Amino acid sequence: MRKFIFTGLLISVAVLTGCNQRANTFFEKRLTFPDILTSDQKVKLAAYVVPTQRQYEWQQLELTAFIHFGMNTFTGREWGDGSEDPALFNPTDFNAEQWVTTLQDAGFKMIILTAKHHDGFCLWPTQTTDHSVAASGWRNGQGDIVREVKEACDKQNMKFGVYLSPWDRNAESYGDSPKYNKMFVSQLSELLTNYGEVHEVWFDGANGEGPNGKVQEYDWTRFYHVIDSLQPKAVKAIMGDDVRWVGNENGLGRETEWSVTPLNPDINEAVTIENKRLNISPVAKDLGGSELIVEAKTLYWYPSEVDVSIRPGWFYHPEQDEQVKTLRQLVDIYYQSVGMNSVLLLNVPPDRRGRLHEVDVERLRKFGAYISNTFNNEKITDGGILWKARSGASKEYNVVPGETINTVMLQEDIQKGQRVEEFKVEGLVNDEWVFLTEGTTIGYKRLLKFEEINPSKLRITVSETRDIANIKKVGAYKALAMAGDQNDIRLSDISSDKWESTGENPLIVDLGEIYPIKGFTYSPYDSKELVFNYAFRVSVDAVSWQEAKKGEFSNIKNNPIPQQVSLDETVNARFIELEAVSGVDGGKPAIEMSQIGILTK
Ligand code: FUL
């Protein structure tokens, strides 16, 4: 009877809201609640929101790769300012097939290429601007990076996506909204018409214009329409409404990661007002808990993508060759992304030759081998049978006799919605059930690690679920121990024991003696506001000062990692002065001595 009443409710909601409802049971991508619902009904209905076909196919890719390649590769910057001479772009041994083969061997299923980053330089010979590969010396201006990458992908059956930065520091029309939107639509259309199938379009939300910068109103509706009509299989990511930014660039998903959320990208006033009312943004801790759902008017299937670079920066910098993430860091990232109901988008930036660097290639090879060795070695014999679990229900699974395990995997059939709110895993050892681990959400995939153990059975309990959960697969594995720790950014070559400082903006530091300074670092930890534009000055006597560098910590807002700055030439100095010319939010942030490091090597 209760089931009958609920089915009736599902149908009336569909009729009332006109949502895209499949077979009178599920709501594809979006559900707007009618006003009449109780809180319990709202939470239960959230369990009936499901992905579109293209979102579902995207989720199954699990491992996708980002390629940041462009003008910054050759200038050493993270954000170019658009004034770069196209002649600087000149890869000496460009080889897209090497990228695809390396990434494919490591298990990656799609490559997303930065066709245009914030500096506006286009990697294809576009009709829309002269600022492109056509104006470079590479292949005598006859080359097309986008085409070569796409062809290499096609050859090896790798999916292909494009990153096209809305923020453009080169385009003259940027800020003249209709004019720039027209140009952007043409760029998008070229990319989506001339290169065959595209499976993801990545719209970066980053914009470093600051309070006094150019203001561009993007025509997102039109951009969406261009994608939907030219590439119906492509998911729209980040400022797109199919794939959500996880909220950090560290490779870290949420413990509780709901793909059903009231959050949508801020693409129009109504959405912005609603996101503000609910106090949510991609960086919010809770994006789908029941308390939030009760407050919401509309829910979306908007799953998380974890984007992170294999190196500290998004672009290749030779000085970061020793800071490529270790196997251990990459595997942790895998557990925290794919294993936390997200798709991993791992950036591997090609070097100035136009090849993936040997260190990165080796790391990827190890990573791919580790993941396949671990997860192709199933230790449960009967984990593939669909289990329909009510709140409180348990099910036992058989472990291959004698096997040791330390990892469990759970998957819901998300085509029937994401439902589990809490679960527990136990192992049967000597006829006794031993607690192994527990978690909150499952979604498409959840991986959890625990101490090595040899149980004869596993018992999964779905402690709380929004409606009958569809557990599609349970797996157990033995992940091998790994040597090696973090490859951290080098913070300082000289000890700060004898340093003395005055002021906080500018901050002046007496290093105690004269050093040959090659660069400095700024670690943004614990700052109220992060420094964006800076000026770095040096002096031997604290009387006459010389400006050694002026610039911006380009991507610091989204990726607040320690910033390393190399000076154009080595300077001998005893005193340094760092001024925060402006902060990421337009203020004048203070700087502490503990945030600074000096590079002399
Ligand atoms: C950010 C950008 O500003 C970075 O440069 C990089 O492209 C990253 C993936 O997104 O928002």
XYZ file of C-alpha atoms and ligand atoms in Angstrom:
612
model
C 0.000 0.000 0.000
C 2.773 2.444 0.974
C 4.584 1.659 -2.240
C 1.420 2.354 -4.172
C 0.954 5.740 -2.471
C 4.561 6.689 -3.187
C 4.307 5.717 -6.857
C 1.221 7.909 -7.027
C 3.255 10.742 -5.527
C 6.039 10.260 -8.074
C 3.563 10.524 -10.917
C 1.836 13.601 -9.521
C 5.168 15.333 -8.936
C 6.119 14.639 -12.534
C 2.841 16.003 -13.827
C 2.914 19.041 -11.561
C 6.480 20.013 -12.325
C 6.767 18.942 -15.940
C 10.200 17.462 -15.139
C 11.863 15.084 -17.521
C 10.603 11.896 -15.957
C 11.587 8.457 -17.189
C 8.981 5.683 -17.105
C 7.012 7.569 -14.457
C 9.624 6.619 -11.907
C 12.870 8.540 -12.252
C 13.718 12.195 -12.766
C 16.527 12.712 -15.234
C 19.019 15.396 -14.146
C 16.495 17.776 -12.562
C 13.542 17.716 -10.201
C 11.604 20.763 -9.049
C 9.584 20.118 -5.925
C 5.968 21.191 -5.815
C 5.140 23.221 -2.675
C 2.920 20.558 -1.123
C 5.636 18.074 -0.129
C 6.647 17.150 3.398
C 10.323 17.039 4.360
C 10.363 13.227 4.310
C 8.813 13.119 0.875
C 11.433 15.532 -0.436
C 14.323 13.415 0.841
C 12.733 10.277 -0.548
C 12.176 11.903 -3.928
C 15.855 12.901 -4.028
C 16.531 9.167 -4.376
C 14.744 9.197 -7.730
C 16.905 11.826 -9.445
C 19.173 10.054 -11.951
C 21.918 10.954 -14.456
C 21.317 11.533 -18.133
C 22.822 8.945 -20.447
C 25.838 11.142 -21.173
C 26.411 11.836 -17.485
C 26.225 8.116 -16.795
C 28.713 7.300 -19.542
C 31.045 10.005 -18.270
C 30.892 8.651 -14.702
C 31.951 5.206 -15.904
C 35.174 6.605 -17.370
C 36.547 6.994 -13.810
C 40.015 8.096 -14.981
C 40.322 11.095 -17.271
C 43.359 13.218 -18.046
C 43.875 16.941 -18.402
C 46.536 18.313 -20.703
C 47.617 21.860 -19.952
C 49.770 22.874 -22.871
C 50.117 26.272 -24.500
C 51.877 29.599 -24.256
C 52.560 29.173 -20.517
C 54.608 26.058 -21.274
C 57.101 28.325 -23.016
C 56.993 31.359 -20.723
C 57.103 29.476 -17.421
C 53.915 31.101 -16.189
C 50.671 29.668 -14.855
C 48.479 32.469 -16.181
C 49.722 34.372 -19.194
C 48.502 37.949 -19.595
C 47.720 37.723 -23.297
C 50.560 39.961 -24.460
C 52.868 37.030 -25.292
C 54.438 36.880 -28.719
C 52.978 33.867 -30.613
C 56.518 33.142 -31.847
C 57.338 31.912 -28.337
C 55.161 28.870 -28.904
C 57.535 26.369 -30.459
C 57.529 22.735 -29.324
C 60.641 21.048 -30.674
C 59.448 17.450 -30.769
C 55.667 17.549 -30.532
C 54.186 14.089 -30.249
C 50.512 13.705 -29.380
C 50.658 9.942 -29.822
C 53.135 9.706 -26.967
C 50.591 11.469 -24.714
C 47.757 9.188 -25.691
C 49.743 5.941 -25.464
C 51.172 6.839 -22.064
C 47.818 7.829 -20.630
C 45.979 4.913 -22.133
C 48.492 2.413 -20.775
C 47.919 3.949 -17.343
C 44.165 3.381 -17.594
C 42.920 6.828 -18.646
C 39.854 6.955 -20.875
C 39.652 10.581 -21.991
C 41.987 13.494 -22.647
C 40.842 17.084 -22.168
C 43.092 19.575 -23.926
C 43.446 23.283 -23.074
C 42.541 24.518 -26.546
C 42.653 28.073 -25.146
C 43.795 29.078 -21.657
C 43.292 32.469 -20.005
C 46.034 34.072 -22.167
C 43.786 33.652 -25.202
C 46.361 31.781 -27.311
C 44.514 29.217 -29.439
C 46.081 25.833 -30.138
C 44.195 25.561 -33.393
C 44.290 27.894 -36.430
C 41.095 29.730 -35.542
C 39.386 32.290 -37.761
C 38.500 34.357 -34.701
C 41.897 35.812 -33.743
C 45.487 36.051 -34.930
C 46.656 34.965 -31.513
C 47.034 31.293 -32.373
C 49.374 28.551 -33.564
C 48.973 29.945 -37.055
C 51.071 32.950 -35.999
C 53.781 30.800 -34.427
C 56.836 29.294 -36.033
C 55.745 25.768 -35.125
C 55.286 23.751 -38.330
C 55.704 27.102 -40.144
C 52.361 28.249 -38.858
C 50.655 25.354 -40.613
C 50.186 23.180 -37.531
C 47.089 22.385 -35.509
C 47.610 20.965 -32.017
C 43.913 20.262 -31.503
C 43.785 18.204 -34.700
C 46.900 16.186 -33.929
C 45.702 15.382 -30.434
C 42.237 14.450 -31.622
C 43.651 12.249 -34.365
C 45.952 10.501 -31.903
C 42.955 9.946 -29.614
C 40.845 8.551 -32.448
C 43.621 6.226 -33.499
C 43.746 4.709 -30.033
C 40.101 4.911 -29.121
C 40.628 7.517 -26.431
C 37.815 9.971 -25.771
C 38.547 13.650 -26.326
C 37.405 16.825 -24.601
C 38.207 20.516 -24.837
C 38.958 23.189 -22.280
C 38.064 26.608 -23.635
C 38.678 29.395 -21.160
C 35.855 31.935 -21.067
C 38.192 34.450 -19.408
C 40.447 35.766 -22.173
C 43.218 38.249 -21.428
C 44.119 38.715 -25.080
C 40.789 39.281 -26.825
C 40.187 42.987 -27.334
C 36.470 42.438 -27.184
C 36.622 40.855 -23.725
C 34.387 43.018 -21.526
C 32.255 44.157 -24.455
C 29.817 41.399 -23.658
C 27.834 40.816 -26.899
C 30.950 41.152 -29.045
C 33.053 38.750 -27.006
C 30.195 36.257 -26.629
C 29.952 36.175 -30.415
C 33.654 35.458 -30.726
C 33.462 32.811 -28.015
C 30.554 31.100 -29.755
C 32.594 31.043 -32.979
C 35.565 29.505 -31.170
C 33.341 26.921 -29.578
C 31.660 26.159 -32.888
C 34.988 25.701 -34.656
C 36.134 23.246 -32.021
C 32.866 21.361 -31.961
C 32.403 21.229 -35.729
C 35.806 20.587 -37.244
C 37.297 17.833 -35.141
C 34.789 15.001 -34.876
C 33.279 13.765 -31.644
C 33.912 15.643 -28.395
C 32.913 14.132 -25.058
C 33.493 16.941 -22.557
C 33.577 20.722 -22.724
C 35.304 22.305 -19.738
C 34.367 25.891 -18.898
C 36.682 27.262 -16.279
C 35.131 29.622 -13.768
C 38.468 31.297 -12.973
C 38.717 35.013 -13.531
C 41.468 37.177 -12.111
C 40.163 40.545 -13.308
C 39.653 41.809 -9.755
C 37.278 44.577 -8.656
C 38.571 47.134 -11.168
C 39.002 44.738 -14.051
C 36.903 44.083 -17.133
C 33.392 42.799 -16.573
C 32.127 40.312 -19.108
C 28.622 38.880 -18.959
C 28.779 35.465 -20.532
C 25.820 34.168 -22.478
C 25.827 30.705 -20.927
C 22.448 29.738 -22.353
C 23.781 30.300 -25.828
C 27.043 28.463 -25.101
C 25.071 25.496 -23.736
C 22.888 25.483 -26.805
C 25.920 25.394 -29.113
C 27.305 22.364 -27.277
C 24.016 20.507 -27.054
C 23.297 20.957 -30.720
C 26.798 20.306 -32.100
C 28.002 17.625 -29.689
C 25.049 15.938 -27.991
C 27.326 13.394 -26.313
C 29.501 16.013 -24.592
C 29.081 16.738 -20.902
C 29.408 20.374 -19.895
C 31.747 20.767 -16.963
C 32.402 23.279 -14.153
C 30.533 26.354 -15.428
C 28.592 23.676 -17.297
C 25.687 21.944 -15.606
C 26.544 18.251 -16.175
C 29.767 17.918 -14.192
C 30.599 19.780 -10.971
C 33.980 21.049 -9.745
C 34.745 19.195 -6.505
C 35.795 22.470 -4.889
C 39.588 22.141 -4.589
C 42.601 21.423 -6.770
C 44.276 19.038 -4.314
C 42.714 15.808 -5.545
C 40.403 15.498 -2.602
C 36.786 14.380 -2.777
C 34.268 14.543 0.041
C 33.680 11.685 2.494
C 30.005 12.348 1.932
C 29.627 13.042 -1.773
C 26.085 13.346 -3.099
C 25.596 13.532 -6.851
C 22.092 14.853 -6.176
C 22.350 18.435 -4.994
C 20.486 21.749 -5.126
C 23.692 23.323 -6.481
C 23.862 24.451 -10.079
C 26.548 26.654 -11.653
C 25.963 30.401 -11.312
C 24.896 30.937 -14.901
C 21.957 33.250 -14.334
C 20.493 35.474 -11.675
C 17.854 32.997 -10.510
C 20.446 30.292 -9.857
C 22.773 32.739 -8.139
C 19.992 33.922 -5.827
C 19.006 30.339 -4.996
C 22.620 29.272 -4.325
C 22.983 32.280 -2.028
C 19.741 31.517 -0.216
C 20.946 27.974 0.464
C 24.476 29.209 1.163
C 26.020 26.718 -1.239
C 28.848 26.828 -3.758
C 31.172 24.133 -5.157
C 33.420 24.509 -2.111
C 30.641 23.934 0.456
C 31.122 20.971 2.750
C 27.609 19.625 2.451
C 25.983 19.690 -0.956
C 23.330 17.029 -0.635
C 22.525 16.121 2.971
C 18.889 15.733 3.930
C 18.762 19.019 5.867
C 19.785 20.866 2.725
C 17.359 18.928 0.542
C 14.469 19.880 2.776
C 15.310 23.568 2.164
C 15.754 23.153 -1.604
C 13.290 23.963 -4.371
C 15.067 22.101 -7.182
C 17.511 19.206 -7.213
C 19.998 18.316 -9.922
C 22.076 15.309 -10.825
C 25.367 17.196 -10.733
C 28.238 14.793 -9.982
C 31.696 15.716 -8.848
C 34.925 15.787 -10.849
C 38.254 15.973 -9.013
C 40.804 17.945 -11.021
C 44.385 17.926 -9.813
C 47.796 18.229 -11.415
C 50.530 15.595 -11.236
C 52.876 18.548 -10.611
C 52.461 21.605 -8.366
C 51.533 23.744 -11.380
C 49.038 23.096 -14.151
C 51.617 23.883 -16.831
C 55.050 22.308 -17.248
C 57.925 24.033 -15.474
C 61.350 22.344 -15.611
C 62.069 23.327 -11.999
C 59.185 21.093 -10.916
C 60.653 17.898 -12.391
C 61.441 16.724 -8.893
C 58.010 17.555 -7.582
C 56.004 15.134 -9.669
C 53.555 13.425 -7.332
C 54.784 10.104 -5.982
C 53.025 6.803 -6.579
C 51.709 7.000 -3.071
C 50.260 10.466 -3.603
C 48.646 9.368 -6.864
C 47.119 6.282 -5.294
C 45.799 8.356 -2.375
C 44.257 10.704 -4.910
C 42.640 7.725 -6.642
C 41.055 6.565 -3.394
C 39.929 10.121 -2.632
C 38.375 10.729 -6.041
C 37.266 7.602 -7.888
C 36.827 6.020 -4.465
C 34.664 8.911 -3.298
C 31.985 8.967 -5.954
C 33.891 11.262 -8.334
C 35.679 11.105 -11.652
C 39.393 11.866 -11.486
C 40.729 14.439 -13.945
C 44.501 14.201 -13.560
C 46.559 16.852 -15.299
C 49.805 15.815 -16.963
C 51.437 18.814 -18.644
C 53.699 18.196 -21.660
C 57.100 19.873 -21.664
C 58.676 22.296 -24.125
C 59.419 19.499 -26.533
C 55.695 18.762 -26.636
C 56.161 15.397 -24.922
C 55.172 14.103 -21.511
C 58.311 14.273 -19.428
C 60.143 11.021 -18.552
C 59.473 11.430 -14.822
C 55.731 11.824 -15.362
C 55.676 8.909 -17.817
C 57.356 6.635 -15.310
C 55.031 7.728 -12.506
C 51.960 7.137 -14.659
C 53.219 3.696 -15.625
C 53.613 2.754 -11.980
C 50.240 4.218 -11.089
C 48.460 2.313 -13.875
C 50.147 -0.941 -12.904
C 49.309 -0.459 -9.234
C 45.631 0.233 -9.886
C 45.189 -2.685 -12.267
C 47.148 -5.124 -10.078
C 45.001 -4.183 -7.122
C 41.564 -3.996 -8.647
C 41.863 -6.765 -11.243
C 42.444 -9.158 -8.406
C 38.972 -9.699 -6.990
C 38.850 -11.471 -3.654
C 35.073 -11.834 -3.386
C 33.398 -14.645 -5.293
C 29.806 -13.426 -5.333
C 29.947 -9.613 -5.263
C 28.259 -8.973 -8.587
C 24.686 -9.884 -7.702
C 22.299 -6.947 -7.412
C 21.170 -6.481 -3.832
C 18.083 -4.438 -3.029
C 18.688 -3.216 0.500
C 16.266 -1.558 2.898
C 17.489 0.544 5.840
C 19.071 -1.800 8.368
C 19.450 -4.761 5.964
C 22.659 -6.827 5.820
C 24.116 -9.197 3.255
C 27.031 -11.621 3.468
C 29.608 -12.187 0.737
C 32.175 -14.980 0.379
C 35.877 -14.183 0.366
C 38.196 -16.454 -1.640
C 39.557 -18.873 1.031
C 42.895 -17.884 2.518
C 43.021 -14.412 0.936
C 44.116 -11.278 2.739
C 42.192 -8.054 2.061
C 42.533 -4.388 3.055
C 40.178 -2.579 0.695
C 36.471 -2.815 0.044
C 34.553 -1.398 -2.902
C 30.836 -0.682 -3.013
C 28.770 0.506 -5.950
C 25.176 1.635 -6.231
C 23.262 1.362 -9.460
C 23.067 5.125 -9.952
C 20.705 4.726 -12.867
C 18.214 4.044 -10.102
C 19.399 6.997 -8.023
C 21.896 7.569 -5.230
C 20.404 6.443 -1.948
C 22.698 5.092 0.764
C 23.302 7.480 3.680
C 25.264 5.170 5.973
C 26.820 1.714 5.785
C 29.086 -0.625 7.721
C 31.498 -3.409 6.698
C 32.416 -6.392 8.892
C 34.548 -9.485 8.343
C 34.022 -12.989 9.699
C 37.176 -14.194 11.423
C 37.126 -17.405 13.519
C 33.315 -17.346 13.557
C 33.200 -13.819 14.909
C 32.141 -10.660 13.093
C 34.839 -8.024 13.309
C 34.188 -4.360 12.451
C 36.298 -3.308 9.434
C 35.087 0.078 8.312
C 32.059 2.290 7.799
C 31.007 5.168 5.627
C 28.243 7.503 4.581
C 27.497 7.876 0.880
C 28.349 5.278 -1.775
C 27.044 6.520 -5.147
C 28.763 5.265 -8.279
C 31.779 3.963 -6.368
C 33.144 4.005 -2.825
C 36.525 2.598 -1.799
C 37.587 2.171 1.812
C 40.805 0.884 3.307
C 41.341 -0.955 6.584
C 43.981 -3.061 8.332
C 44.911 -6.303 6.536
C 42.710 -9.195 7.560
C 41.813 -12.744 6.380
C 38.050 -13.051 6.801
C 36.072 -15.940 5.301
C 33.118 -13.645 4.677
C 32.250 -9.952 4.485
C 29.014 -8.551 5.847
C 27.693 -5.259 4.500
C 24.986 -3.440 6.408
C 23.121 -0.578 4.815
C 22.304 1.265 8.017
C 20.425 4.217 6.462
C 19.092 4.695 2.982
C 16.717 7.218 1.387
C 14.798 4.405 -0.275
C 15.558 0.797 -1.209
C 19.234 0.907 -2.192
C 20.397 -0.885 -5.325
C 23.819 -2.264 -4.459
C 25.228 -3.307 -7.796
C 28.621 -4.574 -6.796
C 30.695 -5.331 -3.720
C 34.393 -6.070 -4.128
C 37.369 -6.675 -1.863
C 41.060 -6.326 -2.693
C 44.533 -6.305 -1.317
C 46.298 -3.049 -2.080
C 50.075 -3.442 -1.745
C 52.047 -1.209 0.602
C 53.993 1.580 -1.075
C 57.323 3.124 -0.324
C 57.943 6.833 -0.674
C 56.233 9.860 0.715
C 55.288 13.241 -0.547
C 57.206 15.208 -3.135
C 56.743 18.562 -1.586
C 57.531 21.974 -2.923
C 60.948 23.268 -1.818
C 60.150 26.085 0.580
C 63.517 27.639 1.496
C 67.215 27.016 1.022
C 68.268 29.011 4.079
C 67.180 28.687 7.661
C 65.042 31.461 9.104
C 66.547 31.124 12.593
C 68.393 34.424 12.433
C 65.838 36.385 10.448
C 64.126 39.445 11.810
C 61.126 41.121 10.331
C 59.303 44.431 10.450
C 55.885 45.372 9.088
C 53.329 43.124 7.506
C 52.551 44.896 4.253
C 55.129 45.409 3.047
C 56.940 42.798 5.058
C 60.661 43.517 5.438
C 62.994 40.720 6.474
C 66.616 41.027 7.553
C 68.182 37.694 6.566
C 71.201 38.331 8.847
C 73.809 38.171 6.064
C 74.128 38.614 2.326
C 72.893 35.717 0.161
C 72.806 35.151 -3.599
C 68.996 35.167 -4.011
C 67.566 33.295 -6.953
C 63.928 33.369 -5.880
C 61.478 33.247 -3.026
C 58.433 31.324 -1.893
C 55.151 32.463 -0.377
C 53.075 29.903 1.524
C 49.520 31.092 1.776
C 48.497 28.927 4.757
C 46.282 30.510 7.388
C 46.058 33.870 5.633
C 42.810 35.782 6.009
C 43.185 36.989 2.454
C 45.670 35.660 -0.071
C 48.123 37.889 -1.890
C 47.463 38.155 -5.634
C 49.657 40.954 -7.040
C 53.027 41.344 -5.364
C 56.243 43.350 -5.563
C 59.498 41.828 -4.333
C 62.402 44.143 -3.518
C 65.933 43.510 -2.259
C 68.655 45.529 -0.597
C 72.141 45.056 0.846
C 71.856 47.804 3.445
C 68.127 48.477 3.880
C 68.733 51.964 2.498
C 68.782 51.606 -1.255
C 66.279 49.105 -2.666
C 65.975 47.393 -6.018
C 62.795 45.854 -7.422
C 63.712 42.257 -8.247
C 60.309 41.007 -9.387
C 56.721 42.138 -9.781
C 53.882 39.828 -10.672
C 50.849 37.824 -9.655
C 50.371 34.523 -7.890
C 48.123 33.497 -10.724
C 45.930 30.630 -9.619
C 46.344 31.035 -5.875
C 42.649 31.391 -5.079
C 41.661 27.973 -6.408
C 44.955 26.292 -5.686
C 46.447 27.799 -2.510
C 49.715 25.857 -2.621
C 53.106 27.454 -1.814
C 54.100 29.783 -4.631
C 57.646 29.600 -5.991
C 58.994 32.641 -7.797
C 62.302 32.650 -9.699
C 64.020 35.992 -10.208
C 65.177 36.919 -13.707
C 68.735 37.091 -12.398
C 70.491 36.228 -9.150
C 70.806 39.193 -6.767
C 73.015 39.532 -3.703
C 71.015 40.886 -0.809
C 70.607 40.817 2.943
C 67.185 42.481 3.148
C 64.058 41.502 1.269
C 60.756 43.311 1.065
C 57.533 41.690 -0.082
C 54.569 43.921 -0.728
C 51.038 42.658 -1.275
C 49.938 45.109 -3.955
C 46.480 43.537 -3.929
C 44.803 40.469 -2.494
C 42.604 37.946 -4.314
C 39.541 39.820 -3.064
C 40.944 43.260 -3.763
C 42.243 43.988 -0.228
C 45.751 44.589 1.080
C 46.571 41.367 2.913
C 49.192 41.127 5.626
C 52.216 38.850 5.122
C 54.050 37.067 7.909
C 57.716 36.109 7.957
C 56.786 32.452 8.486
C 55.092 32.498 5.075
C 58.312 33.396 3.244
C 61.200 31.269 2.019
C 64.380 32.254 0.153
C 65.758 30.226 -2.760
C 69.487 30.355 -3.394
C 69.934 27.212 -5.532
C 41.844 26.968 -12.898
C 42.757 27.746 -13.831
O 42.899 29.075 -13.433
C 44.069 27.003 -13.836
O 45.047 27.674 -14.553
C 43.806 25.625 -14.401
O 43.439 25.729 -15.751
C 42.739 24.912 -13.593
C 42.330 23.605 -14.166
O 41.596 25.706 -13.474
O 40.677 27.577 -12.614
